[in-house]
Tab-separated table of C-alpha atoms and ligand atoms in Angstrom:
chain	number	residue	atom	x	y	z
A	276	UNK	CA	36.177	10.786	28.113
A	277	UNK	CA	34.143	8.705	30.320
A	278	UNK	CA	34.091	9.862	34.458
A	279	UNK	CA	36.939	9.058	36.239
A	280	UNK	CA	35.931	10.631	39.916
A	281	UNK	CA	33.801	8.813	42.500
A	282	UNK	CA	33.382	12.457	44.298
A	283	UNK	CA	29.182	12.588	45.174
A	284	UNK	CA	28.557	16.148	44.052
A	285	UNK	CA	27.038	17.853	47.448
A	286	UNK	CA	24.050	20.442	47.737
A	287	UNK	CA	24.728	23.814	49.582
A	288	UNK	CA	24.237	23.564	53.268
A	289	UNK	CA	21.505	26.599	52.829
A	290	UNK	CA	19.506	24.080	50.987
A	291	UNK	CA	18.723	22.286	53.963
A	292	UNK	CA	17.641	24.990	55.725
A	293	UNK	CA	14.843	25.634	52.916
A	294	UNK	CA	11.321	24.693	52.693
A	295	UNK	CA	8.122	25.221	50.658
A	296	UNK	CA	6.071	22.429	51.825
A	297	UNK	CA	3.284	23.855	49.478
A	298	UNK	CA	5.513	21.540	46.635
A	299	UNK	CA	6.832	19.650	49.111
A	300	UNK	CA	3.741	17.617	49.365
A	301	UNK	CA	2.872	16.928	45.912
A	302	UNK	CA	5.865	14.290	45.704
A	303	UNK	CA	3.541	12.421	48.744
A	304	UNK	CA	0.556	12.608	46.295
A	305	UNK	CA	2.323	11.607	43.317
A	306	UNK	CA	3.192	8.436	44.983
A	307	UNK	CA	-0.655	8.150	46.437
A	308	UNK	CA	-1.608	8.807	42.508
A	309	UNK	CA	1.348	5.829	41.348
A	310	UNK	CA	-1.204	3.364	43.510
A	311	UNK	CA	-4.260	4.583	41.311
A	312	UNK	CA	-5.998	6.509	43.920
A	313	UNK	CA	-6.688	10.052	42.442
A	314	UNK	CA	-5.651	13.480	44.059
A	315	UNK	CA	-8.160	15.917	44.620
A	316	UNK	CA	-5.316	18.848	44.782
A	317	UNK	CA	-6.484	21.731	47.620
A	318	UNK	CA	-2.931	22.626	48.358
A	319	UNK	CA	-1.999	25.408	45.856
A	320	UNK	CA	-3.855	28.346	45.293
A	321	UNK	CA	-4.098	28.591	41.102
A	322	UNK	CA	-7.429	29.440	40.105
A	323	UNK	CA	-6.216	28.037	36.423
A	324	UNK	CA	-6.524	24.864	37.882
A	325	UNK	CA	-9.951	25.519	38.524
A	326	UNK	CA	-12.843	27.071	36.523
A	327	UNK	CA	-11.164	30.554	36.662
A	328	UNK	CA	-9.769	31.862	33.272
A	329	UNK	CA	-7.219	34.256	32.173
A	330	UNK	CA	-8.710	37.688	31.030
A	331	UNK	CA	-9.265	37.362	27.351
A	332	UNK	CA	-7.963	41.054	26.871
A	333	UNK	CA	-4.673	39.999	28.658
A	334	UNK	CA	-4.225	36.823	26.768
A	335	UNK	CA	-4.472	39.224	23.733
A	336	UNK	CA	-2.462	42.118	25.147
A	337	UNK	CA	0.945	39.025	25.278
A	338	UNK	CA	-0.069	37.217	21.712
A	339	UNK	CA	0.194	41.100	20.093
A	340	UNK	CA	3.486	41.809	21.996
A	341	UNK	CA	4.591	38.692	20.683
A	342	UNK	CA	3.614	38.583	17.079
A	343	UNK	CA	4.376	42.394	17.298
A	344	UNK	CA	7.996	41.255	18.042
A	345	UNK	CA	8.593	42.584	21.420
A	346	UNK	CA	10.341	38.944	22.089
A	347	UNK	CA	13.800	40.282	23.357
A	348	UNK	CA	15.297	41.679	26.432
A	349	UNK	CA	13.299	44.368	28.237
A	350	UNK	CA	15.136	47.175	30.505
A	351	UNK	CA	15.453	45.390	33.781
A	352	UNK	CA	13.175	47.419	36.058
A	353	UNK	CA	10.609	46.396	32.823
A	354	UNK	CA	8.814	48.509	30.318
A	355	UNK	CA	7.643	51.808	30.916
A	356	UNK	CA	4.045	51.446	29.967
A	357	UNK	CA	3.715	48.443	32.844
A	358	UNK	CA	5.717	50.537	35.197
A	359	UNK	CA	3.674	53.890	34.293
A	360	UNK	CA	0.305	51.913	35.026
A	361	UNK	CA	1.439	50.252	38.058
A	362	UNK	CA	2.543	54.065	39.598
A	363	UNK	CA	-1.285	55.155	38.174
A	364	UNK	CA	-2.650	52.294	39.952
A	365	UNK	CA	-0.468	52.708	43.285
A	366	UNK	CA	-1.333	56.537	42.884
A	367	UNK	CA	-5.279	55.706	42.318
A	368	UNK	CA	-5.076	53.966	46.126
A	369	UNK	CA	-4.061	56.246	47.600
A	370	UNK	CA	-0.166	55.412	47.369
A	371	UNK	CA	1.777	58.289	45.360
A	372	UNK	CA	5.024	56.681	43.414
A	373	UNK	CA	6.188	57.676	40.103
A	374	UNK	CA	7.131	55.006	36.901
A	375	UNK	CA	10.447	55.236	38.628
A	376	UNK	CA	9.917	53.792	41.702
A	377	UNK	CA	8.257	50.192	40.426
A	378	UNK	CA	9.891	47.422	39.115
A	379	UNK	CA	7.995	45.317	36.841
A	380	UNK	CA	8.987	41.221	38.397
A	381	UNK	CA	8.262	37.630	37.865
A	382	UNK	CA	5.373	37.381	40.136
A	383	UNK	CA	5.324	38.613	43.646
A	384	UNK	CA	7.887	36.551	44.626
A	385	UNK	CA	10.344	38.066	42.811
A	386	UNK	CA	9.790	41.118	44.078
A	387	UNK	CA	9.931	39.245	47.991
A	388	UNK	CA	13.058	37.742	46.680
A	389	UNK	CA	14.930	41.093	45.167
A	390	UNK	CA	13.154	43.042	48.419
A	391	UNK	CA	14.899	40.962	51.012
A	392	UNK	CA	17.814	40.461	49.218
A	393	UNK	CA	18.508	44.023	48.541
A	394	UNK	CA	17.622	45.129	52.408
A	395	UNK	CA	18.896	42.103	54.983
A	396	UNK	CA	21.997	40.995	55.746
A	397	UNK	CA	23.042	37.749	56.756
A	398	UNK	CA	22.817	37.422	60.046
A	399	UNK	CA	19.457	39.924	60.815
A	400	UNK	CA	16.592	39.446	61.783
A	401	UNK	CA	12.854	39.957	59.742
A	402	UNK	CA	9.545	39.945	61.272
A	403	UNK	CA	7.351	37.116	59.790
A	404	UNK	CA	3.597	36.213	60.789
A	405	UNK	CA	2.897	32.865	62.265
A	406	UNK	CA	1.141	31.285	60.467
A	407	UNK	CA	2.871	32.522	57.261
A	408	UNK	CA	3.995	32.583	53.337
A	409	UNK	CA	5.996	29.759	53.027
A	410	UNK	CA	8.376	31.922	50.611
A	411	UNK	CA	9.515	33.969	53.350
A	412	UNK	CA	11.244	32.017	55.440
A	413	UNK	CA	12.489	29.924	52.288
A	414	UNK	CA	13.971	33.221	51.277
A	415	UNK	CA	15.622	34.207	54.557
A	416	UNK	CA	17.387	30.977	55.072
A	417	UNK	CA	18.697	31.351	51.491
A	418	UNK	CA	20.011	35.031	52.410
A	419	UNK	CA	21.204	33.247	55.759
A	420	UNK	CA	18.885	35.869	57.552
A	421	UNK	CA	16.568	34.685	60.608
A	422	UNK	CA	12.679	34.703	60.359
A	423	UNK	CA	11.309	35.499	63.406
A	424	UNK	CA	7.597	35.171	64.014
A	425	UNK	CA	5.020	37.468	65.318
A	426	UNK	CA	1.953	35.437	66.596
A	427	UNK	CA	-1.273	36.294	64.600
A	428	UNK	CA	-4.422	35.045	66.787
A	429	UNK	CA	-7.113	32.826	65.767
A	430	UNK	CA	-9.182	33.756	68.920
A	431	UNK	CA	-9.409	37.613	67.128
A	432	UNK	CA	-9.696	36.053	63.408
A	433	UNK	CA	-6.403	36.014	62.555
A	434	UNK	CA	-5.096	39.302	63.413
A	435	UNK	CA	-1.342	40.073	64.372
A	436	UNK	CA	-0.200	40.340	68.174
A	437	UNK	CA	1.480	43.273	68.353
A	438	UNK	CA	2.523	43.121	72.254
A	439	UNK	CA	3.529	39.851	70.985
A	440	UNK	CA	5.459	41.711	68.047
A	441	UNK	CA	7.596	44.326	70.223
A	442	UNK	CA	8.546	41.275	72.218
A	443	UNK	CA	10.476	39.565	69.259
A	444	UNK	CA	12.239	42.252	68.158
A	445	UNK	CA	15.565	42.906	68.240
A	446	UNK	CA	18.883	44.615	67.434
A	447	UNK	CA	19.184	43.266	64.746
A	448	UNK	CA	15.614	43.833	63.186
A	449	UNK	CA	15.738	45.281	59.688
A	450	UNK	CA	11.912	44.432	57.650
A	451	UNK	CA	8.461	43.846	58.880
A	452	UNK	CA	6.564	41.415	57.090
A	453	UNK	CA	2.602	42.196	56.484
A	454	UNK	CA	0.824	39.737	54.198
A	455	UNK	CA	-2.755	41.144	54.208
A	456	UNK	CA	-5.182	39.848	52.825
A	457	UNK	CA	-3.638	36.741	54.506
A	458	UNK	CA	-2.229	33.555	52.717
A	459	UNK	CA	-2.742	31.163	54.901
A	460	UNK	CA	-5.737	32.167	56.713
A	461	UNK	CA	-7.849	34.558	54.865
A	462	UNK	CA	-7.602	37.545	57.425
A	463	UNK	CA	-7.987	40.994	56.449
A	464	UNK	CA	-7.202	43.589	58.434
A	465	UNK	CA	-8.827	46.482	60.061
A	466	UNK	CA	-7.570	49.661	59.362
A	467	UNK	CA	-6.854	50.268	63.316
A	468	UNK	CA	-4.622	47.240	62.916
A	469	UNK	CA	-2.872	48.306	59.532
A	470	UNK	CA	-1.880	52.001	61.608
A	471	UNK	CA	-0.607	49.840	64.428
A	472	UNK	CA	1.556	48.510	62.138
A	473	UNK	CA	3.250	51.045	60.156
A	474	UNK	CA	3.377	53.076	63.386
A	475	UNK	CA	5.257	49.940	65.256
A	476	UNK	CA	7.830	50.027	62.257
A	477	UNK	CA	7.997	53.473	61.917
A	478	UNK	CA	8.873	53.957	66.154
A	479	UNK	CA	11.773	51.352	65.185
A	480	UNK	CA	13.385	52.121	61.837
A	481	UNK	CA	12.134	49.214	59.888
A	482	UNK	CA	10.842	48.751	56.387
A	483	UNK	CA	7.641	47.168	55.795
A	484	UNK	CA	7.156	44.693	52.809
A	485	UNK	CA	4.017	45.019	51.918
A	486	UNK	CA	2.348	41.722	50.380
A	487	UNK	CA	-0.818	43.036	48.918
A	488	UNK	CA	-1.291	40.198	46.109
A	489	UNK	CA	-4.804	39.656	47.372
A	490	UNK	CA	-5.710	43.417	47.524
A	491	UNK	CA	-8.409	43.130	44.899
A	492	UNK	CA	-9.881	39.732	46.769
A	493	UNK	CA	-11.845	40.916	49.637
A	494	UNK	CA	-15.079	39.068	49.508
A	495	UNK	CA	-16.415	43.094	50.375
A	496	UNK	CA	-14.092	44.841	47.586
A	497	UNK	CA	-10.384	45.674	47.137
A	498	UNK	CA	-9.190	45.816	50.336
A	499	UNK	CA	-6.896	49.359	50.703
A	500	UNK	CA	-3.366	49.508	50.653
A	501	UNK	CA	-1.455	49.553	53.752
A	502	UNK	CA	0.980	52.224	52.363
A	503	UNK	CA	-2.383	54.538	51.454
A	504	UNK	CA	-2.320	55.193	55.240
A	505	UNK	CA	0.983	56.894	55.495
A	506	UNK	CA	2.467	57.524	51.783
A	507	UNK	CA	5.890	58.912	53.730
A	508	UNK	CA	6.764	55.754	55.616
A	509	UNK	CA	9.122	53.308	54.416
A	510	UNK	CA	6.739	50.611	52.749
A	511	UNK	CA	7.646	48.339	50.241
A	512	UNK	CA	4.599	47.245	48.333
A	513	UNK	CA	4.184	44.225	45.593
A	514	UNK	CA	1.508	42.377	43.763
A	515	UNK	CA	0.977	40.663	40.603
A	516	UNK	CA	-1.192	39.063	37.832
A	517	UNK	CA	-1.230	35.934	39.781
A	518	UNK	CA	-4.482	35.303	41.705
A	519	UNK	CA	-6.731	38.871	41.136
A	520	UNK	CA	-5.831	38.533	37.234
A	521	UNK	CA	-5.704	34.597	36.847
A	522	UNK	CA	-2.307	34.436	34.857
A	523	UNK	CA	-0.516	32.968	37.844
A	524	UNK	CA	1.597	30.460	34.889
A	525	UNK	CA	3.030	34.051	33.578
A	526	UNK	CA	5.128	35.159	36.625
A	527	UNK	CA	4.388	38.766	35.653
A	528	UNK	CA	4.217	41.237	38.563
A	529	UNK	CA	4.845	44.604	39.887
A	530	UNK	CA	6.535	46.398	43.156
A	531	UNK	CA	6.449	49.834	44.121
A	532	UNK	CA	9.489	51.503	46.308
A	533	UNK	CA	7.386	54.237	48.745
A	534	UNK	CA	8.192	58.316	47.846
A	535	UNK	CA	10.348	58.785	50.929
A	536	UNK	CA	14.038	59.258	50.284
A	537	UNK	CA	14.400	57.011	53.113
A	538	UNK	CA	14.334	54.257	50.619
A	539	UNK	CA	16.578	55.830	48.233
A	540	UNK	CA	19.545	53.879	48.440
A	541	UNK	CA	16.658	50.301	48.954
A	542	UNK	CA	16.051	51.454	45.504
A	543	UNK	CA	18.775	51.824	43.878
A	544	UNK	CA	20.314	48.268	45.552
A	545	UNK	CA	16.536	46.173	44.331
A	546	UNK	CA	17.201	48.147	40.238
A	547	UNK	CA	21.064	46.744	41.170
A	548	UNK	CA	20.167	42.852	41.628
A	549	UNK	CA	17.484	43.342	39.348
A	550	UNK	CA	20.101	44.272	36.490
A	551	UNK	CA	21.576	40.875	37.210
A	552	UNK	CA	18.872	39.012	36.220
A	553	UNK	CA	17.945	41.014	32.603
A	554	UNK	CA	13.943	41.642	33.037
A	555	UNK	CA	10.507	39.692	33.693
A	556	UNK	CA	9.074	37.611	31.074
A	557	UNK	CA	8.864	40.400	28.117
A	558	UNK	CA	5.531	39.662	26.265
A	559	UNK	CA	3.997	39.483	29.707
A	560	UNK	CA	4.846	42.786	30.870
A	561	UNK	CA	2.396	43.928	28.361
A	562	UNK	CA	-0.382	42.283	30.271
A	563	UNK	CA	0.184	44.406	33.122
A	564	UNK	CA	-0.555	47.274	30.973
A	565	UNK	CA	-3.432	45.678	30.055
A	566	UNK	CA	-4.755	44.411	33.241
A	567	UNK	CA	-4.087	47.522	35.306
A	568	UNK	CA	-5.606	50.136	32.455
A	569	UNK	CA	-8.392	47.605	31.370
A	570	UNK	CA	-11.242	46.244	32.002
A	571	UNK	CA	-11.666	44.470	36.056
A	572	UNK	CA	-14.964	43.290	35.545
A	573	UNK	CA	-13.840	39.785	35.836
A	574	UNK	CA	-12.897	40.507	39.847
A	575	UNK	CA	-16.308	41.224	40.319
A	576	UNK	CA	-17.392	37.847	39.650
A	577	UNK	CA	-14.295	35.881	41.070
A	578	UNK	CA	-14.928	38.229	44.601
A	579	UNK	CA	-18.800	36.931	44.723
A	580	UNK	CA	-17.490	33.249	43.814
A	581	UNK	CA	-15.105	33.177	46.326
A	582	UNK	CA	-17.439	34.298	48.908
A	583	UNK	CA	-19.654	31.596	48.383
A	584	UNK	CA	-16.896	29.359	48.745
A	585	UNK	CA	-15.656	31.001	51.659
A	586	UNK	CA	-19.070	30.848	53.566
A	587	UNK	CA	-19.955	26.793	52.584
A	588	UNK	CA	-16.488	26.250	53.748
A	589	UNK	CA	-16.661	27.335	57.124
A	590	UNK	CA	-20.111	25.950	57.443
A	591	UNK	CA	-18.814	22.988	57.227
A	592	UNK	CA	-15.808	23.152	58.734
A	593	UNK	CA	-17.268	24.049	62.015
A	594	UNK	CA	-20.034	21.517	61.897
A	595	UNK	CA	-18.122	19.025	61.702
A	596	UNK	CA	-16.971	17.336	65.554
A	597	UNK	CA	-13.542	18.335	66.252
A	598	UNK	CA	-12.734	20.762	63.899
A	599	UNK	CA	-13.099	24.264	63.925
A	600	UNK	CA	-12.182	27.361	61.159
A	601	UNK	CA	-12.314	31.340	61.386
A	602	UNK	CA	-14.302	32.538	58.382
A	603	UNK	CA	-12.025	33.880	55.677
A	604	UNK	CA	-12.685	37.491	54.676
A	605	UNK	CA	-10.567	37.251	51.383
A	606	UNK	CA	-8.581	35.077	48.979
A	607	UNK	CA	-9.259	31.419	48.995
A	608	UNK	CA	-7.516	30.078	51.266
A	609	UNK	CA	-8.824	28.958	55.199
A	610	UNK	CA	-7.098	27.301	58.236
A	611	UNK	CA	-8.935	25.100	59.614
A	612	UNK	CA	-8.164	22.946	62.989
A	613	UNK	CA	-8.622	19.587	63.862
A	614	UNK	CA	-8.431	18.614	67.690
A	615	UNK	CA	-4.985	15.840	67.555
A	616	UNK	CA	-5.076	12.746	69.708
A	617	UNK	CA	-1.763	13.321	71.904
A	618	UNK	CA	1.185	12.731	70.640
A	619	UNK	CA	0.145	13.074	66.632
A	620	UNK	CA	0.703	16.386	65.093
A	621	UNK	CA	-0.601	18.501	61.913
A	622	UNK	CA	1.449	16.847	59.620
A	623	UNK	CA	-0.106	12.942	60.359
A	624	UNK	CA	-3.700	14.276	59.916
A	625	UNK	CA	-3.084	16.028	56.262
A	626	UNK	CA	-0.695	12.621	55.343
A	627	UNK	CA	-3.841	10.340	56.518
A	628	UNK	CA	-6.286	12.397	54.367
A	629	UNK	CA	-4.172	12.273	51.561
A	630	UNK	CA	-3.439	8.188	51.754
A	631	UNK	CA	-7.150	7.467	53.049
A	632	UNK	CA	-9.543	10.117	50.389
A	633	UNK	CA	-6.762	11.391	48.370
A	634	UNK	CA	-7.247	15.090	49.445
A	635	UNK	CA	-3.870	17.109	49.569
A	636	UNK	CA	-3.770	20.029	51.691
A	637	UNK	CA	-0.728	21.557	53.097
A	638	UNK	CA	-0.146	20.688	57.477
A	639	UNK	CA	0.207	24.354	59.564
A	640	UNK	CA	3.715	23.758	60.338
A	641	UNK	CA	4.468	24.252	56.499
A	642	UNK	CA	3.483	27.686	57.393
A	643	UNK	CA	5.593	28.025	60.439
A	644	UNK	CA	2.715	27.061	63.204
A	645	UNK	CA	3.820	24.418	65.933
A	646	UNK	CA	3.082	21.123	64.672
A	647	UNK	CA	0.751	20.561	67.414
A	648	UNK	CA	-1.572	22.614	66.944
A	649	UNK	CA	-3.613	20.921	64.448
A	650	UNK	CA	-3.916	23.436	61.959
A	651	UNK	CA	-4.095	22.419	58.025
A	652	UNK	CA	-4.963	25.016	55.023
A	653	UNK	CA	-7.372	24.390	52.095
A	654	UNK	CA	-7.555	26.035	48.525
A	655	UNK	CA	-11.227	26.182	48.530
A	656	UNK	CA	-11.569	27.464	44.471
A	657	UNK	CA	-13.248	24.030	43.237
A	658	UNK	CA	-16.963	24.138	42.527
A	659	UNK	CA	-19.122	24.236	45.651
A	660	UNK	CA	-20.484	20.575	44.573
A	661	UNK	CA	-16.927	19.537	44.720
A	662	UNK	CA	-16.187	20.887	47.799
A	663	UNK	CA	-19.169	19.310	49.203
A	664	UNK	CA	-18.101	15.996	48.231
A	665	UNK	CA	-14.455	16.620	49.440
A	666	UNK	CA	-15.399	18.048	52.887
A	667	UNK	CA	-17.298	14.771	53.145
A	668	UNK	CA	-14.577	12.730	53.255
A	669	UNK	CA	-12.659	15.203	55.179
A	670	UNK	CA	-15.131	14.925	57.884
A	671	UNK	CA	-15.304	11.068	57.663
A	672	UNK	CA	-11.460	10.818	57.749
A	673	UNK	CA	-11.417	13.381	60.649
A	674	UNK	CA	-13.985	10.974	62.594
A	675	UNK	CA	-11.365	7.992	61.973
A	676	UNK	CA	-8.207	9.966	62.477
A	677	UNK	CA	-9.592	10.838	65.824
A	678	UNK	CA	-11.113	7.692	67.123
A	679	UNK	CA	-7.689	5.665	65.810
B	946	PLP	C1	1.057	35.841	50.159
B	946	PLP	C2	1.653	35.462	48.843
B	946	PLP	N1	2.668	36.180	48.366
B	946	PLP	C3	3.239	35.879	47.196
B	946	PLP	C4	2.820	34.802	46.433
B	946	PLP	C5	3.502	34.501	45.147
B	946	PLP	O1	2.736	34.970	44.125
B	946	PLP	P1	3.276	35.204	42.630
B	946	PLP	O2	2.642	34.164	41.791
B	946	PLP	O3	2.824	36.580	42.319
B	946	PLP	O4	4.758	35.081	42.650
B	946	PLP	C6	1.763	34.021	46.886
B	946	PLP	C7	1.311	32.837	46.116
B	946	PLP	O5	0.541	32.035	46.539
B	946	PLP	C8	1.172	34.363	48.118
B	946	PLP	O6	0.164	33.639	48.608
């Protein structure tokens, strides 16, 4: 029967209120790439795309679970041999939780997504860093929850402001967001910090969510868990095979519900939602076995690659006039700043770079920062030759952008 209604099919409100400009931008490269410039793409942070490979042991541990038939359904909260090593591997740092209290996800941000969903209701309030995880906020505004930022400092590398914190919050408070190592900006945190924290959510009732899917990427080591400091508060921790196992295309990760039977009934409402979408990615489950009983040897060499990315980076970064970046500790991501001419903001600069050199990074206010500032993030995982070449141009672009 061919259409007989003229009605224009219309998107959710809540859609407008989301944003991961992360994506977001690629749709302003692909139409740089339509003109036959090429893309050099620094704006998301998959070492795939690079020269960093999948574990051959966990590429192994899936193609046996799959030939071995374990191609169905899994239990929802996953199966028991991921969850078991994930509680081994929580326990191991310093974080006591049994098989029962981890969910095996798709990816960390599943495990953001079921987290938040299972804990705020519409109309609360969760603490977010500025600058911050896109996913967050994208989250909350699908929940119809309100982010509300906590100011973390460039001037003391990053860290959060936690006078700044007590000021924002409020009644209606319920989570405390605590990305560290840092996506955006590389921080890590000292442990002084990390007790200031779970003792500021502690004082006020709150659950932490614990993003810790760059523990293993401190350029020194793993960086500890937060929860290791105080196993009895009520900390919410998650990870995944994404970046410190290099199988982020799997979506195969891991949370772990903290002992305390404060977070009881948080558990039993995240197994809930969980139910109601079946299980994680089955064959990849096994990988999680795999990666967190197996061999790591592979960090070892990522960690010292990463540093020498980290350190050319903000060599040249701060050499060049007008610009200025705090030295990542971790991960592979840095925030750098350009000084704006008045009345441009973050989002012109990355835009120019991308029409002028065809370099896509992602503007600061993607990551909740005011869009005046003149922040910008970079995936620095290419080759250091590469980067060379790229923060060329960045630094020839900047030198236009500002004289313009
Ligand atoms: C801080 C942070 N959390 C979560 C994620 C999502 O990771 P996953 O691939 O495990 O879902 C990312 C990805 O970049 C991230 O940077």
């Amino acid at each position: 029967m061919p259409p007989t209604s003229m009605t224009t099919i219309r998107p959710a409100a809540r859609v407008g209120r989301f944003s991961y400009a992360i994506r977001q931008v690629v749709a302003e490269a692909k139409k740089v790439e339509a003109t036959g410039r090429p893309v050099r793409y620094l704006n998301i942070g998959d070492p795939n795309a690079f020269e960093f490979l999948t574990p051959p042991h966990l590429i192994e541990a899936v193609s046996r679970a799959m030939r071995d038939g374990h191609n169905g359904y899994t239990a929802s909260a996953g199966i028991a041999s991921a969850r078991e090593a994930a509680a081994a591997d929580f326990t191991a740092r310093g974080v006591p939780v049994s098989a029962d209290r981890v969910l095996i996800t798709s990816g960390t941000s599943e495990g953001i997504e079921l987290a938040l969903s299972a804990i705020v209701d519409e109309g609360e309030d969760v603490l977010v860093p500025s600058p911050t995880y896109p996913l967050y906020t994208a989250v909350l505004a699908k929940i119809g929850a309100h982010p509300v930022y906590y100011r973390t400092d460039p001037a003391s590398g990053w860290l959060p402001d936690l006078e700044h914190m007590a000021g924002a919050v409020t009644a209606k408070t319920r989570a405390l967001v605590v990305i560290d190592p840092n996506n955006p900006t590389g921080a890590v945190y000292p442990e002084a910090v990390r007790r200031q924290l779970v003792e500021f959510a502690e004082a006020r009732g709150l659950v932490i969510l614990a993003d810790e899917v760059y523990g293993d990427l401190g350029f020194d080591g793993p960086v500890p868990a937060l929860a290791a400091l105080a196993p009895e508060a009520a900390i919410i921790s998650y990870s995944s095979l994404s970046k410190a196992y290099l199988a982020p295309g799997w979506r195969a990760g891991w949370m772990g519900v903290g002992a305390t039977p404060r977070l009881d009934d948080a558990l039993a409402a995240i197994k809930k939602l969980a139910d109601g979408r079946l299980c994680s990615p089955g064959p990849m489950q096994y990988a999680v076995t795999a990666a967190l009983t197996g061999d790591r040897s592979h960090q070892v060499t990522f960690r010292a690659a990463l540093r020498e990315r980290a350190a050319l980076t903000t060599t040249r970064f701060n050499a060049m006039p007008g610009m200025e970046v705090v030295a990542p500790q971790a991960a592979f991501y840095a925030m750098p700043r350009v000084t704006l001419p008045a009345g441009r903001t973050d989002e012109d600069f990355v835009l120019g770079l991308l029409r002028a050199r065809g370099i896509l990074c992602v503007h600061g206010s993607g990551f909740g920062l005011p869009a005046d500032g003149g922040y910008f993030r970079v995936v620095f995982l290419a080759s250091p030759a590469e980067l060379n070449a790229i923060y060329d141009d960045v630094a020839a672009y900047a030198q236009e952008f500002q004289s313009a």
